[in-house]
mmCIF file of C-alpha atoms in Angstrom:
data_model
loop_
_atom_site.group_PDB
_atom_site.id
_atom_site.type_symbol
_atom_site.label_atom_id
_atom_site.label_comp_id
_atom_site.label_asym_id
_atom_site.label_seq_id
_atom_site.Cartn_x
_atom_site.Cartn_y
_atom_site.Cartn_z
ATOM 1 C CA MET A 676 0.000 0.000 0.000
ATOM 2 C CA ALA A 677 1.402 3.405 -0.976
ATOM 3 C CA THR A 678 1.887 6.122 1.597
ATOM 4 C CA GLU A 679 0.487 9.543 0.744
ATOM 5 C CA ILE A 680 3.174 12.201 0.388
ATOM 6 C CA LEU A 681 2.182 15.528 1.929
ATOM 7 C CA PRO A 682 3.911 18.901 1.518
ATOM 8 C CA ALA A 683 6.428 19.794 4.239
ATOM 9 C CA ALA A 684 5.330 23.420 4.718
ATOM 10 C CA SER A 685 2.471 25.716 3.854
ATOM 11 C CA PRO A 686 2.697 25.952 0.052
ATOM 12 C CA ALA A 687 0.552 29.090 -0.241
ATOM 13 C CA ILE A 688 3.164 31.480 1.164
ATOM 14 C CA GLY A 689 4.533 33.829 -1.485
ATOM 15 C CA PHE A 690 1.962 33.092 -4.207
ATOM 16 C CA PRO A 691 -0.674 35.637 -5.289
ATOM 17 C CA ALA A 692 -4.303 34.602 -4.772
ATOM 18 C CA ALA A 693 -5.005 34.330 -8.520
ATOM 19 C CA GLU A 694 -2.063 31.981 -9.006
ATOM 20 C CA ARG A 695 -3.065 29.873 -6.005
ATOM 21 C CA GLU A 696 -6.573 29.598 -7.444
ATOM 22 C CA ARG A 697 -5.267 28.563 -10.870
ATOM 23 C CA ALA A 698 -2.876 26.076 -9.252
ATOM 24 C CA GLU A 699 -5.705 24.544 -7.220
ATOM 25 C CA TRP A 700 -7.936 24.248 -10.292
ATOM 26 C CA THR A 701 -5.060 22.582 -12.163
ATOM 27 C CA ARG A 702 -4.394 20.134 -9.312
ATOM 28 C CA GLU A 703 -8.059 19.138 -9.172
ATOM 29 C CA ALA A 704 -8.241 18.737 -12.971
ATOM 30 C CA LEU A 705 -5.018 16.700 -13.020
ATOM 31 C CA GLU A 706 -6.204 14.350 -10.277
ATOM 32 C CA ARG A 707 -9.637 14.012 -11.898
ATOM 33 C CA GLU A 708 -8.050 13.077 -15.256
ATOM 34 C CA LEU A 709 -5.627 10.630 -13.639
ATOM 35 C CA GLY A 710 -8.538 8.991 -11.821
ATOM 36 C CA ALA A 711 -10.500 8.760 -15.060
ATOM 37 C CA MET A 712 -7.445 7.322 -16.821
ATOM 38 C CA ARG A 713 -7.046 4.690 -14.108
ATOM 39 C CA GLU A 714 -10.710 3.714 -14.560
ATOM 40 C CA ARG A 715 -10.329 3.556 -18.365
ATOM 41 C CA ASP A 716 -7.183 1.444 -17.973
ATOM 42 C CA HIS A 717 -9.080 -0.944 -15.699
ATOM 43 C CA GLN A 718 -11.955 -1.116 -18.181
ATOM 44 C CA GLN A 719 -9.526 -1.771 -21.051
ATOM 45 C CA GLU A 720 -7.834 -4.545 -19.076
ATOM 46 C CA ASN A 721 -11.209 -6.196 -18.433
ATOM 47 C CA ALA A 722 -12.240 -5.735 -22.066
ATOM 48 C CA ALA A 723 -8.996 -7.416 -23.188
ATOM 49 C CA ILE A 724 -9.709 -10.391 -20.944
ATOM 50 C CA ALA A 725 -13.256 -10.653 -22.304
ATOM 51 C CA ILE A 726 -11.940 -10.463 -25.880
ATOM 52 C CA GLY A 727 -9.464 -13.244 -25.087
ATOM 53 C CA ARG A 728 -12.266 -15.407 -23.739
ATOM 54 C CA TYR A 729 -14.482 -14.737 -26.761
ATOM 55 C CA LEU A 730 -11.668 -15.521 -29.209
ATOM 56 C CA ARG A 731 -10.890 -18.726 -27.313
ATOM 57 C CA ASP A 732 -14.537 -19.801 -27.485
ATOM 58 C CA VAL A 733 -14.980 -18.931 -31.171
ATOM 59 C CA SER A 734 -11.862 -20.945 -31.988
ATOM 60 C CA GLN A 735 -12.543 -23.855 -29.624
ATOM 61 C CA TYR A 736 -16.155 -24.389 -30.663
ATOM 62 C CA ASN A 737 -15.633 -23.572 -34.373
ATOM 63 C CA TRP A 738 -18.240 -20.820 -34.171
ATOM 64 C CA TYR A 739 -16.424 -18.924 -36.929
ATOM 65 C CA ARG A 740 -18.166 -21.363 -39.298
ATOM 66 C CA LEU A 741 -21.507 -19.989 -38.146
ATOM 67 C CA TYR A 742 -20.178 -16.556 -39.157
ATOM 68 C CA GLY A 743 -19.452 -17.773 -42.702
ATOM 69 C CA TYR A 744 -15.713 -18.494 -42.393
ATOM 70 C CA GLU A 745 -14.057 -21.832 -43.151
ATOM 71 C CA ARG A 746 -11.116 -21.264 -40.795
ATOM 72 C CA PHE A 747 -10.570 -19.369 -37.577
ATOM 73 C CA GLY A 748 -7.616 -17.572 -39.172
ATOM 74 C CA ASP A 749 -9.899 -16.092 -41.828
ATOM 75 C CA TYR A 750 -12.298 -14.776 -39.216
ATOM 76 C CA PHE A 751 -9.376 -13.519 -37.166
ATOM 77 C CA ARG A 752 -7.981 -11.574 -40.152
ATOM 78 C CA TYR A 753 -11.408 -10.001 -40.624
ATOM 79 C CA LEU A 754 -11.381 -8.833 -36.978
ATOM 80 C CA VAL A 755 -7.861 -7.425 -37.310
ATOM 81 C CA GLN A 756 -8.799 -5.482 -40.442
ATOM 82 C CA ARG A 757 -12.176 -4.293 -39.193
ATOM 83 C CA PHE A 758 -11.063 -3.102 -35.771
ATOM 84 C CA GLY A 759 -7.482 -2.114 -36.504
ATOM 85 C CA LYS A 760 -5.932 -4.198 -33.736
ATOM 86 C CA GLU A 761 -2.576 -5.901 -34.117
ATOM 87 C CA ARG A 762 -2.674 -9.663 -34.667
ATOM 88 C CA SER A 763 -0.127 -10.168 -31.908
ATOM 89 C CA THR A 764 -2.240 -8.167 -29.467
ATOM 90 C CA LEU A 765 -5.368 -10.212 -30.083
ATOM 91 C CA TYR A 766 -3.487 -13.509 -30.109
ATOM 92 C CA GLY A 767 -1.824 -12.402 -26.862
ATOM 93 C CA TYR A 768 -5.230 -11.931 -25.241
ATOM 94 C CA LYS A 769 -6.450 -15.307 -26.502
ATOM 95 C CA GLY A 770 -3.233 -17.102 -25.579
ATOM 96 C CA ALA A 771 -3.131 -15.744 -22.042
ATOM 97 C CA VAL A 772 -6.713 -16.786 -21.377
ATOM 98 C CA GLU A 773 -6.128 -20.239 -22.871
ATOM 99 C CA GLN A 774 -2.872 -20.825 -21.006
ATOM 100 C CA LEU A 775 -4.282 -19.805 -17.626
ATOM 101 C CA ASP A 776 -7.671 -21.482 -18.086
ATOM 102 C CA GLY A 777 -8.225 -23.846 -15.167
ATOM 103 C CA HIS A 778 -5.248 -22.435 -13.239
ATOM 104 C CA ILE A 779 -6.632 -19.071 -12.200
ATOM 105 C CA SER A 780 -10.200 -18.024 -11.448
ATOM 106 C CA ASP A 781 -12.060 -15.568 -13.657
ATOM 107 C CA ALA A 782 -12.198 -13.117 -10.737
ATOM 108 C CA ASP A 783 -8.428 -13.331 -10.200
ATOM 109 C CA LEU A 784 -7.810 -12.962 -13.918
ATOM 110 C CA GLU A 785 -9.863 -9.769 -13.958
ATOM 111 C CA ARG A 786 -8.139 -8.543 -10.801
ATOM 112 C CA ILE A 787 -4.616 -8.958 -12.177
ATOM 113 C CA GLY A 788 -5.446 -7.740 -15.682
ATOM 114 C CA ILE A 789 -4.376 -8.879 -19.119
ATOM 115 C CA GLU A 790 -0.797 -7.613 -18.997
ATOM 116 C CA LYS A 791 0.079 -9.601 -15.886
ATOM 117 C CA ALA A 792 -1.908 -12.546 -17.240
ATOM 118 C CA LYS A 793 0.232 -12.514 -20.406
ATOM 119 C CA VAL A 794 3.402 -12.554 -18.295
ATOM 120 C CA MET A 795 2.052 -15.430 -16.204
ATOM 121 C CA ALA A 796 1.073 -17.338 -19.350
ATOM 122 C CA ARG A 797 4.562 -16.901 -20.828
ATOM 123 C CA ALA A 798 6.112 -18.112 -17.569
ATOM 124 C CA ALA A 799 3.800 -21.127 -17.500
ATOM 125 C CA ARG A 800 4.667 -21.993 -21.118
ATOM 126 C CA PHE A 801 8.387 -21.552 -20.440
ATOM 127 C CA SER A 802 8.175 -23.736 -17.352
ATOM 128 C CA ALA A 803 6.274 -26.447 -19.235
ATOM 129 C CA ASP A 804 8.716 -26.304 -22.167
ATOM 130 C CA HIS A 805 11.820 -26.534 -19.952
ATOM 131 C CA ARG A 806 10.947 -29.314 -17.551
ATOM 132 C CA GLY A 807 13.563 -31.974 -17.111
ATOM 133 C CA PRO A 808 12.778 -35.577 -18.064
ATOM 134 C CA GLN A 809 11.855 -36.488 -14.466
ATOM 135 C CA GLN A 810 9.728 -33.410 -13.715
ATOM 136 C CA GLY A 811 5.992 -33.294 -14.250
ATOM 137 C CA ARG A 812 5.617 -37.017 -14.915
#
């Protein structure tokens, strides 16, 4: 938990009233925008997790065929082109969800966010790929 840092002395000394007022307005606006950014970041993290789950399901259950595509890759290319997202970004979402499925709860996945989930998924893949012959058997 972070400790709040407070000013050491009265900061208003030596500043004209108009400048103090403008400074206070700026501080409030800055903190409001940072709070809004934190909320948007949280929403984006949750949206990325949901997208990963949806992509996993569409691929796993072959639902792309219901959408008129013969292969998942064709549907995936359509999504990349239509929404302007990088292939690696979307595959990263899908891969993290797939790799952690059954190892971490949905609530924990949403709590940690997609970026940490991707790191955990890479670590899990690395660990699985580098087990010795006697490990994991």
